[in-house]
Amino acid sequence: MTRFIPLLIVVFGLSACAQTVGEIEGTFVYNGQSYRSVERQFVSNDRSYSRRYISVGARSVSCSATDDLDCNAAIRETRDRPFDP
Protein backbone atom coordinates (compact mmCIF):
# COMPACT_ATOMS: atom_id res chain seq x y z
CA MET A 1 0.00 0.00 0.00
CA THR A 2 2.76 2.46 0.84
CA ARG A 3 4.27 2.13 -2.63
CA PHE A 4 1.13 3.64 -4.12
CA ILE A 5 1.06 6.67 -1.82
CA PRO A 6 3.19 8.83 -4.17
CA LEU A 7 0.89 7.83 -7.02
CA LEU A 8 -2.18 8.75 -4.98
CA ILE A 9 -0.69 12.12 -4.09
CA VAL A 10 -0.06 12.85 -7.77
CA VAL A 11 -3.55 11.70 -8.77
CA PHE A 12 -5.24 13.73 -6.03
CA GLY A 13 -3.13 16.75 -6.97
CA LEU A 14 -4.18 16.44 -10.60
CA SER A 15 -7.79 15.73 -9.72
CA ALA A 16 -8.09 19.20 -8.21
CA CYS A 17 -7.44 20.64 -11.67
CA ALA A 18 -8.34 17.81 -14.05
CA GLN A 19 -10.90 15.08 -14.47
CA THR A 20 -9.78 11.52 -15.17
CA VAL A 21 -11.70 10.24 -18.18
CA GLY A 22 -9.95 6.94 -18.86
CA GLU A 23 -7.44 4.44 -17.57
CA ILE A 24 -5.54 1.62 -19.28
CA GLU A 25 -3.49 -0.94 -17.32
CA GLY A 26 -0.53 -2.60 -18.94
CA THR A 27 3.20 -3.12 -18.70
CA PHE A 28 6.24 -1.07 -19.65
CA VAL A 29 9.51 -2.79 -20.59
CA TYR A 30 12.80 -1.19 -19.53
CA ASN A 31 16.11 -3.00 -20.10
CA GLY A 32 14.30 -6.29 -20.65
CA GLN A 33 12.36 -6.06 -17.39
CA SER A 34 8.57 -5.58 -17.30
CA TYR A 35 6.97 -3.09 -14.94
CA ARG A 36 3.28 -2.63 -14.14
CA SER A 37 1.95 0.57 -15.71
CA VAL A 38 -1.26 2.57 -15.80
CA GLU A 39 -1.98 5.19 -18.43
CA ARG A 40 -4.52 7.80 -17.38
CA GLN A 41 -6.30 10.25 -19.66
CA PHE A 42 -7.25 13.62 -18.18
CA VAL A 43 -9.37 16.57 -19.29
CA SER A 44 -8.82 20.05 -17.90
CA ASN A 45 -10.20 23.30 -19.29
CA ASP A 46 -11.18 21.61 -22.58
CA ARG A 47 -7.65 20.25 -22.97
CA SER A 48 -6.90 16.53 -22.82
CA TYR A 49 -3.63 14.84 -21.98
CA SER A 50 -2.28 11.48 -20.80
CA ARG A 51 0.28 10.41 -18.22
CA ARG A 52 1.84 7.02 -17.64
CA TYR A 53 2.43 5.79 -14.07
CA ILE A 54 4.93 2.95 -13.69
CA SER A 55 5.49 0.89 -10.53
CA VAL A 56 9.23 0.53 -9.92
CA GLY A 57 9.64 -1.60 -6.81
CA ALA A 58 8.18 0.34 -3.90
CA ARG A 59 7.98 3.55 -5.93
CA SER A 60 5.83 4.91 -8.70
CA VAL A 61 7.09 7.18 -11.46
CA SER A 62 5.10 9.50 -13.69
CA CYS A 63 6.12 10.12 -17.28
CA SER A 64 4.78 10.99 -20.71
CA ALA A 65 2.27 8.50 -22.09
CA THR A 66 3.65 9.09 -25.60
CA ASP A 67 7.41 9.35 -24.99
CA ASP A 68 9.10 6.08 -24.00
CA LEU A 69 12.45 7.86 -23.60
CA ASP A 70 10.88 10.05 -20.89
CA CYS A 71 9.71 6.91 -19.09
CA ASN A 72 13.12 5.26 -19.47
CA ALA A 73 14.75 8.32 -17.86
CA ALA A 74 12.19 8.38 -15.03
CA ILE A 75 12.82 4.70 -14.24
CA ARG A 76 16.59 5.12 -14.43
CA GLU A 77 16.51 8.12 -12.08
CA THR A 78 14.25 6.31 -9.62
CA ARG A 79 16.39 3.17 -9.57
CA ASP A 80 19.58 5.21 -9.06
CA ARG A 81 18.15 7.20 -6.13
CA PRO A 82 18.31 5.77 -2.59
CA PHE A 83 14.93 4.95 -1.06
CA ASP A 84 13.70 7.48 1.54
CA PRO A 85 10.58 6.12 3.25
Tab-separated table of N, CA and C in Angstrom:
chain	number	residue	atom	x	y	z
A	1	MET	N	0.814	-1.196	0.000
A	1	MET	CA	0.000	0.000	0.000
A	1	MET	C	0.854	1.254	0.000
A	2	THR	N	1.939	1.254	0.756
A	2	THR	CA	2.757	2.462	0.836
A	2	THR	C	3.432	2.796	-0.483
A	3	ARG	N	3.631	1.810	-1.358
A	3	ARG	CA	4.270	2.126	-2.630
A	3	ARG	C	3.346	2.896	-3.567
A	4	PHE	N	2.059	2.901	-3.285
A	4	PHE	CA	1.128	3.637	-4.122
A	4	PHE	C	0.804	5.026	-3.574
A	5	ILE	N	1.333	5.353	-2.398
A	5	ILE	CA	1.062	6.668	-1.816
A	5	ILE	C	1.543	7.794	-2.720
A	6	PRO	N	2.786	7.737	-3.265
A	6	PRO	CA	3.186	8.826	-4.173
A	6	PRO	C	2.257	8.943	-5.372
A	7	LEU	N	1.812	7.815	-5.900
A	7	LEU	CA	0.889	7.830	-7.020
A	7	LEU	C	-0.424	8.486	-6.619
A	8	LEU	N	-0.934	8.153	-5.439
A	8	LEU	CA	-2.177	8.748	-4.977
A	8	LEU	C	-2.042	10.249	-4.790
A	9	ILE	N	-0.903	10.687	-4.283
A	9	ILE	CA	-0.686	12.116	-4.094
A	9	ILE	C	-0.719	12.830	-5.443
A	10	VAL	N	-0.064	12.253	-6.440
A	10	VAL	CA	-0.062	12.851	-7.775
A	10	VAL	C	-1.473	12.882	-8.346
A	11	VAL	N	-2.195	11.770	-8.221
A	11	VAL	CA	-3.548	11.697	-8.765
A	11	VAL	C	-4.465	12.696	-8.071
A	12	PHE	N	-4.401	12.772	-6.742
A	12	PHE	CA	-5.239	13.730	-6.026
A	12	PHE	C	-4.856	15.158	-6.379
A	13	GLY	N	-3.578	15.412	-6.572
A	13	GLY	CA	-3.132	16.746	-6.971
A	13	GLY	C	-3.676	17.115	-8.335
A	14	LEU	N	-3.647	16.181	-9.270
A	14	LEU	CA	-4.180	16.440	-10.597
A	14	LEU	C	-5.697	16.523	-10.594
A	15	SER	N	-6.337	15.754	-9.719
A	15	SER	CA	-7.795	15.730	-9.717
A	15	SER	C	-8.388	17.069	-9.290
A	16	ALA	N	-7.606	17.878	-8.583
A	16	ALA	CA	-8.087	19.204	-8.207
A	16	ALA	C	-8.232	20.086	-9.437
A	17	CYS	N	-7.445	19.806	-10.472
A	17	CYS	CA	-7.440	20.635	-11.673
A	17	CYS	C	-7.994	19.902	-12.889
A	18	ALA	N	-7.973	18.592	-12.875
A	18	ALA	CA	-8.336	17.808	-14.050
A	18	ALA	C	-9.257	16.661	-13.669
A	19	GLN	N	-10.005	16.216	-14.659
A	19	GLN	CA	-10.902	15.082	-14.467
A	19	GLN	C	-10.321	13.880	-15.211
A	20	THR	N	-10.239	12.746	-14.531
A	20	THR	CA	-9.777	11.515	-15.167
A	20	THR	C	-10.918	10.959	-16.009
A	21	VAL	N	-10.647	10.725	-17.293
A	21	VAL	CA	-11.696	10.238	-18.180
A	21	VAL	C	-11.436	8.828	-18.697
A	22	GLY	N	-10.248	8.293	-18.411
A	22	GLY	CA	-9.949	6.941	-18.855
A	22	GLY	C	-8.696	6.407	-18.190
A	23	GLU	N	-8.594	5.081	-18.186
A	23	GLU	CA	-7.440	4.437	-17.568
A	23	GLU	C	-7.185	3.106	-18.268
A	24	ILE	N	-5.923	2.858	-18.610
A	24	ILE	CA	-5.545	1.616	-19.276
A	24	ILE	C	-4.392	1.000	-18.495
A	25	GLU	N	-4.561	-0.239	-18.022
A	25	GLU	CA	-3.495	-0.945	-17.321
A	25	GLU	C	-2.686	-1.741	-18.323
A	26	GLY	N	-1.398	-1.845	-18.048
A	26	GLY	CA	-0.526	-2.598	-18.938
A	26	GLY	C	0.828	-2.793	-18.315
A	27	THR	N	1.832	-2.978	-19.169
A	27	THR	CA	3.202	-3.116	-18.705
A	27	THR	C	4.093	-2.200	-19.534
A	28	PHE	N	5.222	-1.859	-18.955
A	28	PHE	CA	6.238	-1.074	-19.649
A	28	PHE	C	7.542	-1.834	-19.505
A	29	VAL	N	8.264	-2.026	-20.607
A	29	VAL	CA	9.511	-2.789	-20.587
A	29	VAL	C	10.691	-1.826	-20.614
A	30	TYR	N	11.570	-1.982	-19.624
A	30	TYR	CA	12.799	-1.190	-19.529
A	30	TYR	C	13.963	-2.147	-19.298
A	31	ASN	N	14.934	-2.113	-20.177
A	31	ASN	CA	16.111	-3.005	-20.095
A	31	ASN	C	15.722	-4.472	-19.938
A	32	GLY	N	14.721	-4.893	-20.671
A	32	GLY	CA	14.297	-6.287	-20.653
A	32	GLY	C	13.453	-6.699	-19.463
A	33	GLN	N	13.165	-5.754	-18.568
A	33	GLN	CA	12.358	-6.061	-17.386
A	33	GLN	C	10.996	-5.383	-17.517
A	34	SER	N	9.928	-6.125	-17.208
A	34	SER	CA	8.572	-5.580	-17.301
A	34	SER	C	8.138	-4.960	-15.989
A	35	TYR	N	7.499	-3.806	-16.093
A	35	TYR	CA	6.967	-3.090	-14.937
A	35	TYR	C	5.473	-2.848	-15.152
A	36	ARG	N	4.712	-2.925	-14.080
A	36	ARG	CA	3.275	-2.629	-14.140
A	36	ARG	C	3.112	-1.149	-14.453
A	37	SER	N	2.191	-0.828	-15.364
A	37	SER	CA	1.949	0.573	-15.709
A	37	SER	C	0.454	0.846	-15.830
A	38	VAL	N	0.116	2.098	-15.613
A	38	VAL	CA	-1.258	2.571	-15.797
A	38	VAL	C	-1.167	3.874	-16.570
A	39	GLU	N	-1.911	3.952	-17.659
A	39	GLU	CA	-1.983	5.191	-18.426
A	39	GLU	C	-3.331	5.844	-18.132
A	40	ARG	N	-3.293	7.080	-17.703
A	40	ARG	CA	-4.517	7.797	-17.379
A	40	ARG	C	-4.708	8.972	-18.334
A	41	GLN	N	-5.948	9.130	-18.803
A	41	GLN	CA	-6.301	10.253	-19.657
A	41	GLN	C	-7.045	11.273	-18.804
A	42	PHE	N	-6.665	12.534	-18.952
A	42	PHE	CA	-7.252	13.622	-18.183
A	42	PHE	C	-7.832	14.682	-19.111
A	43	VAL	N	-8.829	15.408	-18.596
A	43	VAL	CA	-9.372	16.572	-19.288
A	43	VAL	C	-9.383	17.717	-18.294
A	44	SER	N	-8.865	18.859	-18.729
A	44	SER	CA	-8.824	20.052	-17.895
A	44	SER	C	-8.980	21.268	-18.788
A	45	ASN	N	-9.965	22.080	-18.501
A	45	ASN	CA	-10.198	23.298	-19.288
A	45	ASN	C	-10.240	23.013	-20.784
A	46	ASP	N	-11.014	22.016	-21.182
A	46	ASP	CA	-11.185	21.614	-22.585
A	46	ASP	C	-9.892	21.156	-23.245
A	47	ARG	N	-8.924	20.764	-22.469
A	47	ARG	CA	-7.645	20.247	-22.970
A	47	ARG	C	-7.483	18.833	-22.441
A	48	SER	N	-7.106	17.898	-23.289
A	48	SER	CA	-6.902	16.527	-22.821
A	48	SER	C	-5.423	16.166	-22.904
A	49	TYR	N	-5.002	15.316	-21.995
A	49	TYR	CA	-3.627	14.839	-21.983
A	49	TYR	C	-3.575	13.510	-21.251
A	50	SER	N	-2.461	12.789	-21.424
A	50	SER	CA	-2.282	11.476	-20.800
A	50	SER	C	-0.962	11.437	-20.063
A	51	ARG	N	-0.939	10.658	-18.987
A	51	ARG	CA	0.281	10.411	-18.215
A	51	ARG	C	0.382	8.913	-17.986
A	52	ARG	N	1.587	8.429	-17.938
A	52	ARG	CA	1.836	7.019	-17.643
A	52	ARG	C	2.437	6.944	-16.242
A	53	TYR	N	1.940	6.015	-15.426
A	53	TYR	CA	2.434	5.792	-14.071
A	53	TYR	C	2.985	4.368	-14.028
A	54	ILE	N	4.250	4.248	-13.665
A	54	ILE	CA	4.929	2.953	-13.695
A	54	ILE	C	5.387	2.595	-12.287
A	55	SER	N	5.061	1.381	-11.841
A	55	SER	CA	5.493	0.892	-10.530
A	55	SER	C	6.899	0.334	-10.659
A	56	VAL	N	7.833	0.943	-9.912
A	56	VAL	CA	9.231	0.527	-9.919
A	56	VAL	C	9.578	0.134	-8.486
A	57	GLY	N	9.440	-1.141	-8.184
A	57	GLY	CA	9.642	-1.598	-6.810
A	57	GLY	C	8.609	-0.965	-5.904
A	58	ALA	N	9.076	-0.302	-4.859
A	58	ALA	CA	8.176	0.339	-3.896
A	58	ALA	C	7.799	1.751	-4.310
A	59	ARG	N	8.236	2.184	-5.473
A	59	ARG	CA	7.977	3.551	-5.933
A	59	ARG	C	7.113	3.545	-7.181
A	60	SER	N	6.573	4.705	-7.477
A	60	SER	CA	5.828	4.908	-8.700
A	60	SER	C	6.389	6.140	-9.390
A	61	VAL	N	6.602	6.039	-10.705
A	61	VAL	CA	7.090	7.185	-11.458
A	61	VAL	C	6.014	7.637	-12.434
A	62	SER	N	6.018	8.910	-12.726
A	62	SER	CA	5.101	9.498	-13.687
A	62	SER	C	5.916	9.970	-14.879
A	63	CYS	N	5.403	9.700	-16.076
A	63	CYS	CA	6.117	10.120	-17.283
A	63	CYS	C	5.111	10.310	-18.412
A	64	SER	N	5.612	10.760	-19.531
A	64	SER	CA	4.776	10.987	-20.706
A	64	SER	C	4.183	9.669	-21.195
A	65	ALA	N	2.920	9.704	-21.557
A	65	ALA	CA	2.274	8.499	-22.086
A	65	ALA	C	2.679	8.241	-23.535
A	66	THR	N	3.303	9.228	-24.177
A	66	THR	CA	3.651	9.090	-25.596
A	66	THR	C	5.148	9.080	-25.854
A	67	ASP	N	5.960	9.263	-24.812
A	67	ASP	CA	7.411	9.351	-24.991
A	67	ASP	C	8.108	8.295	-24.126
A	68	ASP	N	8.450	7.162	-24.746
A	68	ASP	CA	9.096	6.078	-24.003
A	68	ASP	C	10.447	6.500	-23.435
A	69	LEU	N	11.165	7.400	-24.114
A	69	LEU	CA	12.454	7.864	-23.603
A	69	LEU	C	12.282	8.619	-22.282
A	70	ASP	N	11.187	9.367	-22.150
A	70	ASP	CA	10.883	10.050	-20.890
A	70	ASP	C	10.671	9.035	-19.776
A	71	CYS	N	9.950	7.962	-20.085
A	71	CYS	CA	9.705	6.915	-19.088
A	71	CYS	C	10.987	6.172	-18.741
A	72	ASN	N	11.835	5.907	-19.738
A	72	ASN	CA	13.124	5.264	-19.471
A	72	ASN	C	13.943	6.111	-18.500
A	73	ALA	N	13.989	7.419	-18.734
A	73	ALA	CA	14.747	8.321	-17.864
A	73	ALA	C	14.167	8.345	-16.455
A	74	ALA	N	12.843	8.353	-16.348
A	74	ALA	CA	12.192	8.382	-15.031
A	74	ALA	C	12.511	7.107	-14.244
A	75	ILE	N	12.487	5.964	-14.912
A	75	ILE	CA	12.815	4.697	-14.241
A	75	ILE	C	14.281	4.693	-13.826
A	76	ARG	N	15.151	5.099	-14.731
A	76	ARG	CA	16.590	5.115	-14.432
A	76	ARG	C	16.887	6.015	-13.225
A	77	GLU	N	16.305	7.199	-13.201
A	77	GLU	CA	16.513	8.123	-12.081
A	77	GLU	C	15.988	7.545	-10.770
A	78	THR	N	14.847	6.894	-10.826
A	78	THR	CA	14.253	6.310	-9.620
A	78	THR	C	15.098	5.150	-9.110
A	79	ARG	N	15.579	4.319	-9.994
A	79	ARG	CA	16.390	3.168	-9.572
A	79	ARG	C	17.745	3.605	-9.026
A	80	ASP	N	18.273	4.720	-9.505
A	80	ASP	CA	19.582	5.209	-9.059
A	80	ASP	C	19.512	5.966	-7.733
A	81	ARG	N	18.317	6.419	-7.356
A	81	ARG	CA	18.152	7.200	-6.126
A	81	ARG	C	17.949	6.279	-4.933
A	82	PRO	N	18.571	6.587	-3.782
A	82	PRO	CA	18.306	5.773	-2.587
A	82	PRO	C	16.861	5.953	-2.128
A	83	PHE	N	16.320	4.912	-1.513
A	83	PHE	CA	14.930	4.953	-1.064
A	83	PHE	C	14.824	5.696	0.260
A	84	ASP	N	13.975	6.717	0.304
A	84	ASP	CA	13.703	7.479	1.537
A	84	ASP	C	12.251	7.270	1.908
A	85	PRO	N	11.983	6.381	2.880
A	85	PRO	CA	10.576	6.119	3.245
A	85	PRO	C	9.893	7.312	3.872
